């Protein structure tokens, strides 16, 4: 074994160290143990770097294990030597019962996607337009690793915390598990910022995946579907010693909370990460033109099968961090980055049946039940057929052999059938049901009054009398990102709905009170006991206070996902204000309609859906009743401390240093609302050159007005 490779020693102390190494752990004095513990820790850390980051181990695995065993034996005798960054914390910390939640100081976002080269060109063009640049800026291009993202916080160079992405706002505390990963340094080298939250991807190599699966099969256990699942399962292990046995890898490619940055470019920061001892990806390139970006994509695609780990595309990022800052974000993704995905993977199999699923808005979705088949490493037995027209256009019939495609996380889809394999005699053409299979109501395709076109989706007209729709709506209402009521799974909702205990969302909050006089009481019902009834009531009570964005999302308005719900919450501040405006917006020539359509991230289709939802008396009733039952708290402001947070800003005239789009995005980022016209509700008017009537109106109403430079100063403050 090469001795003390990681330490610079003068010869006399090396001799001492050798002598020390010969003493059995239980014979060491306390002072000797302290010295030996420190020496072993440094030595193990050095081996970890050579093994994982430099790919040049200098000792065998057995020798490495012997070092660790000795290290742990010393700690077992002298537990006071153990500290948070001790090497032994990399294995064997006590299993936790449940992960603690950690709120990300800077949200963890996702990426916009592109499949075609054109979309990449459009992405670059959009950036040029937004920034008013004549030629494209430089971009980095790097592999998109198919693992799971993780945020690792270092303070004064020491690893202090690690969290999974979770929903992007809040993740799980996986510090104990990340400490067991040999590839991740406990301590960073060099001149490191005081606070550095490194973000990157945790993943598993193909070879390690195959070995783990071989062991599973040997032990008679089911094989894992793909490396990503194993990586996720290993990182989210309550027992860190399980994580320690899985050779998880990591690439650092981004950052969250930092006290300062070591460079002014994306590539420069990642280079600095590498110098701190963090693993980074060698395939990252700086590209000066869109042509170079696409060429690098082709190069990575060509190497894909020989990389030894799964990747699902290439990520492009604007290199200049000042430009990244100016570009900012649209809902959940940065404007300055894009994931260029590889084409999806395909397989063929037989359709055994076509089933209809009913969504919470009554949509009838055809689902192909397939003879299970592996597509890109995942077993697929259901695939979407999209809608009635798609089935007819592709002429897909039960019994057909079909091509199934799966791309990333999206639901697998049926591309078409294989004519040579159609059974003889031919199966009958598939006839799409005209009645809802769940409630028997007519299922119709609405005609858009403006375009005169039929909607592609057939919808059940049963509304809340349709059990499938009502149950789906309720399920959505209590789901994790909506009201998040624990212990309210699909089966319970279905049961409560069938038994007439809960028909509408507001009934959830009167359940306990009604139960006092009910017969049988909930705790007397089958499958319930006193504890589970009490737990459910407690879980419901805990959600009597809810953030506005969750409240809006829970309503299940068509087209309103989490990001849109946040935009609405940010803009309106209260549920009452949203409801009032949306009701007034029934008149499409009203100020209310203008307000709704001028919100960042909300186009006509969404505005239409919001107005339609609140236009329905039964929805108004649901909202009003709910507001009687629960307290709605505001969304946390995007940024606090700015003088414009919560204010309404209007931009007018022509801006010279930034584009109108950029100005609007800036204001939204500071937590301000941007309106299209000046009214009594306006707090600030930013007037560019040649501002006209809006500026005049602002002056008339006595509203504060500033010029472009003053705006930029205010926004930077
Ligand atoms: S950058 C603000 N770079 O892809 C942008 N993400 O679809 C932060 N991912 O959640 C992400 N490889 O888990 C970035 N080289 C890479 C990546 C990468 C994989 C994952 C990451 C992210 C997801 C978005």
PDB file of N, CA and C in Angstrom, residues 637-703:
ATOM      1  N   UNK A 637     -43.785  36.984  -1.452  1.00  0.00           N
ATOM      2  CA  UNK A 637     -43.404  37.838  -2.583  1.00  0.00           C
ATOM      3  C   UNK A 637     -42.143  37.292  -3.230  1.00  0.00           C
ATOM      4  N   UNK A 638     -42.032  37.453  -4.553  1.00  0.00           N
ATOM      5  CA  UNK A 638     -40.875  36.952  -5.301  1.00  0.00           C
ATOM      6  C   UNK A 638     -39.606  37.555  -4.732  1.00  0.00           C
ATOM      7  N   UNK A 639     -39.661  38.828  -4.425  1.00  0.00           N
ATOM      8  CA  UNK A 639     -38.515  39.482  -3.807  1.00  0.00           C
ATOM      9  C   UNK A 639     -39.097  40.495  -2.838  1.00  0.00           C
ATOM     10  N   UNK A 640     -38.543  40.571  -1.666  1.00  0.00           N
ATOM     11  CA  UNK A 640     -39.059  41.547  -0.728  1.00  0.00           C
ATOM     12  C   UNK A 640     -38.024  42.644  -0.604  1.00  0.00           C
ATOM     13  N   UNK A 641     -38.419  43.710  -0.009  1.00  0.00           N
ATOM     14  CA  UNK A 641     -37.453  44.758   0.231  1.00  0.00           C
ATOM     15  C   UNK A 641     -37.344  45.729  -0.934  1.00  0.00           C
ATOM     16  N   UNK A 642     -37.889  45.371  -2.104  1.00  0.00           N
ATOM     17  CA  UNK A 642     -37.853  46.337  -3.188  1.00  0.00           C
ATOM     18  C   UNK A 642     -38.996  47.316  -2.973  1.00  0.00           C
ATOM     19  N   UNK A 643     -38.778  48.555  -3.399  1.00  0.00           N
ATOM     20  CA  UNK A 643     -39.835  49.547  -3.173  1.00  0.00           C
ATOM     21  C   UNK A 643     -41.045  49.285  -4.050  1.00  0.00           C
ATOM     22  N   UNK A 644     -40.892  48.437  -5.066  1.00  0.00           N
ATOM     23  CA  UNK A 644     -42.053  48.217  -5.930  1.00  0.00           C
ATOM     24  C   UNK A 644     -42.790  46.903  -5.642  1.00  0.00           C
ATOM     25  N   UNK A 645     -42.304  46.135  -4.662  1.00  0.00           N
ATOM     26  CA  UNK A 645     -42.973  44.874  -4.337  1.00  0.00           C
ATOM     27  C   UNK A 645     -44.446  45.149  -4.004  1.00  0.00           C
ATOM     28  N   UNK A 646     -45.322  44.427  -4.687  1.00  0.00           N
ATOM     29  CA  UNK A 646     -46.749  44.565  -4.413  1.00  0.00           C
ATOM     30  C   UNK A 646     -47.396  45.767  -5.097  1.00  0.00           C
ATOM     31  N   UNK A 647     -46.594  46.590  -5.792  1.00  0.00           N
ATOM     32  CA  UNK A 647     -47.146  47.785  -6.451  1.00  0.00           C
ATOM     33  C   UNK A 647     -47.547  47.466  -7.899  1.00  0.00           C
ATOM     34  N   UNK A 648     -48.378  48.342  -8.470  1.00  0.00           N
ATOM     35  CA  UNK A 648     -48.749  48.178  -9.874  1.00  0.00           C
ATOM     36  C   UNK A 648     -47.992  49.190 -10.722  1.00  0.00           C
ATOM     37  N   UNK A 649     -47.269  48.671 -11.720  1.00  0.00           N
ATOM     38  CA  UNK A 649     -46.411  49.526 -12.544  1.00  0.00           C
ATOM     39  C   UNK A 649     -46.911  49.523 -13.994  1.00  0.00           C
ATOM     40  N   UNK A 650     -46.849  50.681 -14.628  1.00  0.00           N
ATOM     41  CA  UNK A 650     -47.201  50.759 -16.058  1.00  0.00           C
ATOM     42  C   UNK A 650     -45.992  51.305 -16.814  1.00  0.00           C
ATOM     43  N   UNK A 651     -45.616  50.649 -17.918  1.00  0.00           N
ATOM     44  CA  UNK A 651     -44.528  51.158 -18.764  1.00  0.00           C
ATOM     45  C   UNK A 651     -45.155  51.831 -19.981  1.00  0.00           C
ATOM     46  N   UNK A 652     -44.631  52.994 -20.349  1.00  0.00           N
ATOM     47  CA  UNK A 652     -45.162  53.664 -21.529  1.00  0.00           C
ATOM     48  C   UNK A 652     -44.027  54.368 -22.279  1.00  0.00           C
ATOM     49  N   UNK A 653     -44.288  54.707 -23.524  1.00  0.00           N
ATOM     50  CA  UNK A 653     -43.253  55.362 -24.330  1.00  0.00           C
ATOM     51  C   UNK A 653     -42.219  54.350 -24.781  1.00  0.00           C
ATOM     52  N   UNK A 654     -41.180  54.802 -25.491  1.00  0.00           N
ATOM     53  CA  UNK A 654     -40.201  53.806 -25.947  1.00  0.00           C
ATOM     54  C   UNK A 654     -38.979  53.781 -25.035  1.00  0.00           C
ATOM     55  N   UNK A 655     -38.654  52.588 -24.570  1.00  0.00           N
ATOM     56  CA  UNK A 655     -37.505  52.400 -23.684  1.00  0.00           C
ATOM     57  C   UNK A 655     -36.277  52.201 -24.567  1.00  0.00           C
ATOM     58  N   UNK A 656     -35.127  52.701 -24.126  1.00  0.00           N
ATOM     59  CA  UNK A 656     -33.954  52.639 -24.998  1.00  0.00           C
ATOM     60  C   UNK A 656     -32.898  51.629 -24.575  1.00  0.00           C
ATOM     61  N   UNK A 657     -32.756  51.401 -23.260  1.00  0.00           N
ATOM     62  CA  UNK A 657     -31.678  50.521 -22.801  1.00  0.00           C
ATOM     63  C   UNK A 657     -32.122  49.072 -22.654  1.00  0.00           C
ATOM     64  N   UNK A 658     -33.402  48.893 -22.407  1.00  0.00           N
ATOM     65  CA  UNK A 658     -33.924  47.529 -22.260  1.00  0.00           C
ATOM     66  C   UNK A 658     -35.185  47.424 -23.105  1.00  0.00           C
ATOM     67  N   UNK A 659     -35.551  46.188 -23.460  1.00  0.00           N
ATOM     68  CA  UNK A 659     -36.774  46.022 -24.237  1.00  0.00           C
ATOM     69  C   UNK A 659     -37.966  46.070 -23.278  1.00  0.00           C
ATOM     70  N   UNK A 660     -39.153  46.269 -23.844  1.00  0.00           N
ATOM     71  CA  UNK A 660     -40.366  46.334 -23.042  1.00  0.00           C
ATOM     72  C   UNK A 660     -40.579  45.011 -22.299  1.00  0.00           C
ATOM     73  N   UNK A 661     -40.289  43.933 -23.008  1.00  0.00           N
ATOM     74  CA  UNK A 661     -40.464  42.592 -22.430  1.00  0.00           C
ATOM     75  C   UNK A 661     -39.556  42.423 -21.207  1.00  0.00           C
ATOM     76  N   UNK A 662     -38.326  42.912 -21.367  1.00  0.00           N
ATOM     77  CA  UNK A 662     -37.355  42.785 -20.274  1.00  0.00           C
ATOM     78  C   UNK A 662     -37.796  43.621 -19.071  1.00  0.00           C
ATOM     79  N   UNK A 663     -38.297  44.827 -19.360  1.00  0.00           N
ATOM     80  CA  UNK A 663     -38.739  45.719 -18.286  1.00  0.00           C
ATOM     81  C   UNK A 663     -39.860  45.062 -17.496  1.00  0.00           C
ATOM     82  N   UNK A 664     -40.771  44.449 -18.239  1.00  0.00           N
ATOM     83  CA  UNK A 664     -41.914  43.805 -17.612  1.00  0.00           C
ATOM     84  C   UNK A 664     -41.445  42.647 -16.726  1.00  0.00           C
ATOM     85  N   UNK A 665     -40.532  41.843 -17.281  1.00  0.00           N
ATOM     86  CA  UNK A 665     -40.020  40.694 -16.528  1.00  0.00           C
ATOM     87  C   UNK A 665     -39.302  41.160 -15.259  1.00  0.00           C
ATOM     88  N   UNK A 666     -38.570  42.267 -15.373  1.00  0.00           N
ATOM     89  CA  UNK A 666     -37.841  42.823 -14.225  1.00  0.00           C
ATOM     90  C   UNK A 666     -38.808  43.181 -13.103  1.00  0.00           C
ATOM     91  N   UNK A 667     -39.890  43.858 -13.494  1.00  0.00           N
ATOM     92  CA  UNK A 667     -40.872  44.293 -12.507  1.00  0.00           C
ATOM     93  C   UNK A 667     -41.500  43.084 -11.817  1.00  0.00           C
ATOM     94  N   UNK A 668     -41.839  42.071 -12.610  1.00  0.00           N
ATOM     95  CA  UNK A 668     -42.466  40.877 -12.037  1.00  0.00           C
ATOM     96  C   UNK A 668     -41.514  40.214 -11.049  1.00  0.00           C
ATOM     97  N   UNK A 669     -40.222  40.231 -11.429  1.00  0.00           N
ATOM     98  CA  UNK A 669     -39.224  39.609 -10.573  1.00  0.00           C
ATOM     99  C   UNK A 669     -39.159  40.308  -9.221  1.00  0.00           C
ATOM    100  N   UNK A 670     -39.405  41.611  -9.225  1.00  0.00           N
ATOM    101  CA  UNK A 670     -39.354  42.370  -7.976  1.00  0.00           C
ATOM    102  C   UNK A 670     -40.669  42.281  -7.203  1.00  0.00           C
ATOM    103  N   UNK A 671     -41.595  41.497  -7.734  1.00  0.00           N
ATOM    104  CA  UNK A 671     -42.852  41.299  -7.019  1.00  0.00           C
ATOM    105  C   UNK A 671     -43.881  42.366  -7.330  1.00  0.00           C
ATOM    106  N   UNK A 672     -43.687  43.120  -8.432  1.00  0.00           N
ATOM    107  CA  UNK A 672     -44.662  44.135  -8.810  1.00  0.00           C
ATOM    108  C   UNK A 672     -45.633  43.564  -9.831  1.00  0.00           C
ATOM    109  N   UNK A 673     -46.803  44.192  -9.943  1.00  0.00           N
ATOM    110  CA  UNK A 673     -47.734  43.808 -10.995  1.00  0.00           C
ATOM    111  C   UNK A 673     -47.500  44.761 -12.154  1.00  0.00           C
ATOM    112  N   UNK A 674     -47.622  44.268 -13.375  1.00  0.00           N
ATOM    113  CA  UNK A 674     -47.475  45.162 -14.520  1.00  0.00           C
ATOM    114  C   UNK A 674     -48.834  45.280 -15.185  1.00  0.00           C
ATOM    115  N   UNK A 675     -49.305  46.512 -15.379  1.00  0.00           N
ATOM    116  CA  UNK A 675     -50.602  46.702 -16.017  1.00  0.00           C
ATOM    117  C   UNK A 675     -50.406  47.383 -17.360  1.00  0.00           C
ATOM    118  N   UNK A 676     -51.400  47.231 -18.219  1.00  0.00           N
ATOM    119  CA  UNK A 676     -51.290  47.777 -19.567  1.00  0.00           C
ATOM    120  C   UNK A 676     -51.772  49.215 -19.655  1.00  0.00           C
ATOM    121  N   UNK A 677     -52.623  49.612 -18.702  1.00  0.00           N
ATOM    122  CA  UNK A 677     -53.129  50.977 -18.788  1.00  0.00           C
ATOM    123  C   UNK A 677     -53.128  51.646 -17.420  1.00  0.00           C
ATOM    124  N   UNK A 678     -53.142  52.974 -17.444  1.00  0.00           N
ATOM    125  CA  UNK A 678     -53.070  53.747 -16.194  1.00  0.00           C
ATOM    126  C   UNK A 678     -54.472  53.909 -15.604  1.00  0.00           C
ATOM    127  N   UNK A 679     -54.592  53.606 -14.312  1.00  0.00           N
ATOM    128  CA  UNK A 679     -55.872  53.825 -13.636  1.00  0.00           C
ATOM    129  C   UNK A 679     -55.579  54.264 -12.212  1.00  0.00           C
ATOM    130  N   UNK A 680     -56.616  54.409 -11.421  1.00  0.00           N
ATOM    131  CA  UNK A 680     -56.406  54.828 -10.027  1.00  0.00           C
ATOM    132  C   UNK A 680     -55.556  53.810  -9.265  1.00  0.00           C
ATOM    133  N   UNK A 681     -55.585  52.560  -9.765  1.00  0.00           N
ATOM    134  CA  UNK A 681     -54.849  51.503  -9.050  1.00  0.00           C
ATOM    135  C   UNK A 681     -53.349  51.524  -9.353  1.00  0.00           C
ATOM    136  N   UNK A 682     -52.942  52.325 -10.340  1.00  0.00           N
ATOM    137  CA  UNK A 682     -51.521  52.366 -10.711  1.00  0.00           C
ATOM    138  C   UNK A 682     -50.709  53.074  -9.629  1.00  0.00           C
ATOM    139  N   UNK A 683     -49.539  52.496  -9.298  1.00  0.00           N
ATOM    140  CA  UNK A 683     -48.679  53.136  -8.295  1.00  0.00           C
ATOM    141  C   UNK A 683     -47.510  53.878  -8.930  1.00  0.00           C
ATOM    142  N   UNK A 684     -47.048  53.389 -10.078  1.00  0.00           N
ATOM    143  CA  UNK A 684     -45.846  53.969 -10.663  1.00  0.00           C
ATOM    144  C   UNK A 684     -45.921  53.880 -12.189  1.00  0.00           C
ATOM    145  N   UNK A 685     -45.556  54.978 -12.862  1.00  0.00           N
ATOM    146  CA  UNK A 685     -45.505  54.940 -14.317  1.00  0.00           C
ATOM    147  C   UNK A 685     -44.059  55.189 -14.743  1.00  0.00           C
ATOM    148  N   UNK A 686     -43.536  54.244 -15.554  1.00  0.00           N
ATOM    149  CA  UNK A 686     -42.181  54.429 -16.064  1.00  0.00           C
ATOM    150  C   UNK A 686     -42.325  54.927 -17.497  1.00  0.00           C
ATOM    151  N   UNK A 687     -41.886  56.168 -17.733  1.00  0.00           N
ATOM    152  CA  UNK A 687     -42.120  56.777 -19.035  1.00  0.00           C
ATOM    153  C   UNK A 687     -40.837  56.828 -19.841  1.00  0.00           C
ATOM    154  N   UNK A 688     -40.833  56.191 -20.998  1.00  0.00           N
ATOM    155  CA  UNK A 688     -39.710  56.268 -21.923  1.00  0.00           C
ATOM    156  C   UNK A 688     -39.878  57.501 -22.801  1.00  0.00           C
ATOM    157  N   UNK A 689     -39.082  57.539 -23.876  1.00  0.00           N
ATOM    158  CA  UNK A 689     -39.159  58.686 -24.775  1.00  0.00           C
ATOM    159  C   UNK A 689     -40.529  58.737 -25.457  1.00  0.00           C
ATOM    160  N   UNK A 690     -40.965  59.898 -25.769  1.00  0.00           N
ATOM    161  CA  UNK A 690     -42.227  60.148 -26.472  1.00  0.00           C
ATOM    162  C   UNK A 690     -43.451  59.517 -25.808  1.00  0.00           C
ATOM    163  N   UNK A 691     -43.446  59.491 -24.484  1.00  0.00           N
ATOM    164  CA  UNK A 691     -44.630  58.956 -23.806  1.00  0.00           C
ATOM    165  C   UNK A 691     -45.784  59.924 -24.053  1.00  0.00           C
ATOM    166  N   UNK A 692     -46.977  59.377 -24.241  1.00  0.00           N
ATOM    167  CA  UNK A 692     -48.103  60.244 -24.620  1.00  0.00           C
ATOM    168  C   UNK A 692     -49.214  60.283 -23.597  1.00  0.00           C
ATOM    169  N   UNK A 693     -50.361  59.733 -24.003  1.00  0.00           N
ATOM    170  CA  UNK A 693     -51.573  59.888 -23.190  1.00  0.00           C
ATOM    171  C   UNK A 693     -51.474  59.230 -21.815  1.00  0.00           C
ATOM    172  N   UNK A 694     -50.752  58.092 -21.748  1.00  0.00           N
ATOM    173  CA  UNK A 694     -50.690  57.405 -20.454  1.00  0.00           C
ATOM    174  C   UNK A 694     -49.961  58.263 -19.433  1.00  0.00           C
ATOM    175  N   UNK A 695     -48.891  58.922 -19.908  1.00  0.00           N
ATOM    176  CA  UNK A 695     -48.120  59.780 -19.020  1.00  0.00           C
ATOM    177  C   UNK A 695     -48.992  60.956 -18.572  1.00  0.00           C
ATOM    178  N   UNK A 696     -49.725  61.490 -19.522  1.00  0.00           N
ATOM    179  CA  UNK A 696     -50.593  62.621 -19.206  1.00  0.00           C
ATOM    180  C   UNK A 696     -51.631  62.207 -18.161  1.00  0.00           C
ATOM    181  N   UNK A 697     -52.180  61.030 -18.356  1.00  0.00           N
ATOM    182  CA  UNK A 697     -53.209  60.552 -17.427  1.00  0.00           C
ATOM    183  C   UNK A 697     -52.618  60.347 -16.033  1.00  0.00           C
ATOM    184  N   UNK A 698     -51.375  59.788 -16.005  1.00  0.00           N
ATOM    185  CA  UNK A 698     -50.725  59.555 -14.716  1.00  0.00           C
ATOM    186  C   UNK A 698     -50.552  60.878 -13.974  1.00  0.00           C
ATOM    187  N   UNK A 699     -50.146  61.906 -14.700  1.00  0.00           N
ATOM    188  CA  UNK A 699     -49.925  63.217 -14.068  1.00  0.00           C
ATOM    189  C   UNK A 699     -51.249  63.757 -13.538  1.00  0.00           C
ATOM    190  N   UNK A 700     -52.284  63.576 -14.339  1.00  0.00           N
ATOM    191  CA  UNK A 700     -53.613  64.057 -13.965  1.00  0.00           C
ATOM    192  C   UNK A 700     -54.071  63.386 -12.667  1.00  0.00           C
ATOM    193  N   UNK A 701     -53.764  62.067 -12.552  1.00  0.00           N
ATOM    194  CA  UNK A 701     -54.203  61.324 -11.359  1.00  0.00           C
ATOM    195  C   UNK A 701     -53.216  61.466 -10.200  1.00  0.00           C
ATOM    196  N   UNK A 702     -52.127  62.198 -10.439  1.00  0.00           N
ATOM    197  CA  UNK A 702     -51.146  62.425  -9.369  1.00  0.00           C
ATOM    198  C   UNK A 702     -50.316  61.183  -9.065  1.00  0.00           C
ATOM    199  N   UNK A 703     -50.106  60.320 -10.078  1.00  0.00           N
ATOM    200  CA  UNK A 703     -49.324  59.085  -9.870  1.00  0.00           C
ATOM    201  C   UNK A 703     -47.838  59.369 -10.102  1.00  0.00           C
TER     202      UNK A 703
END
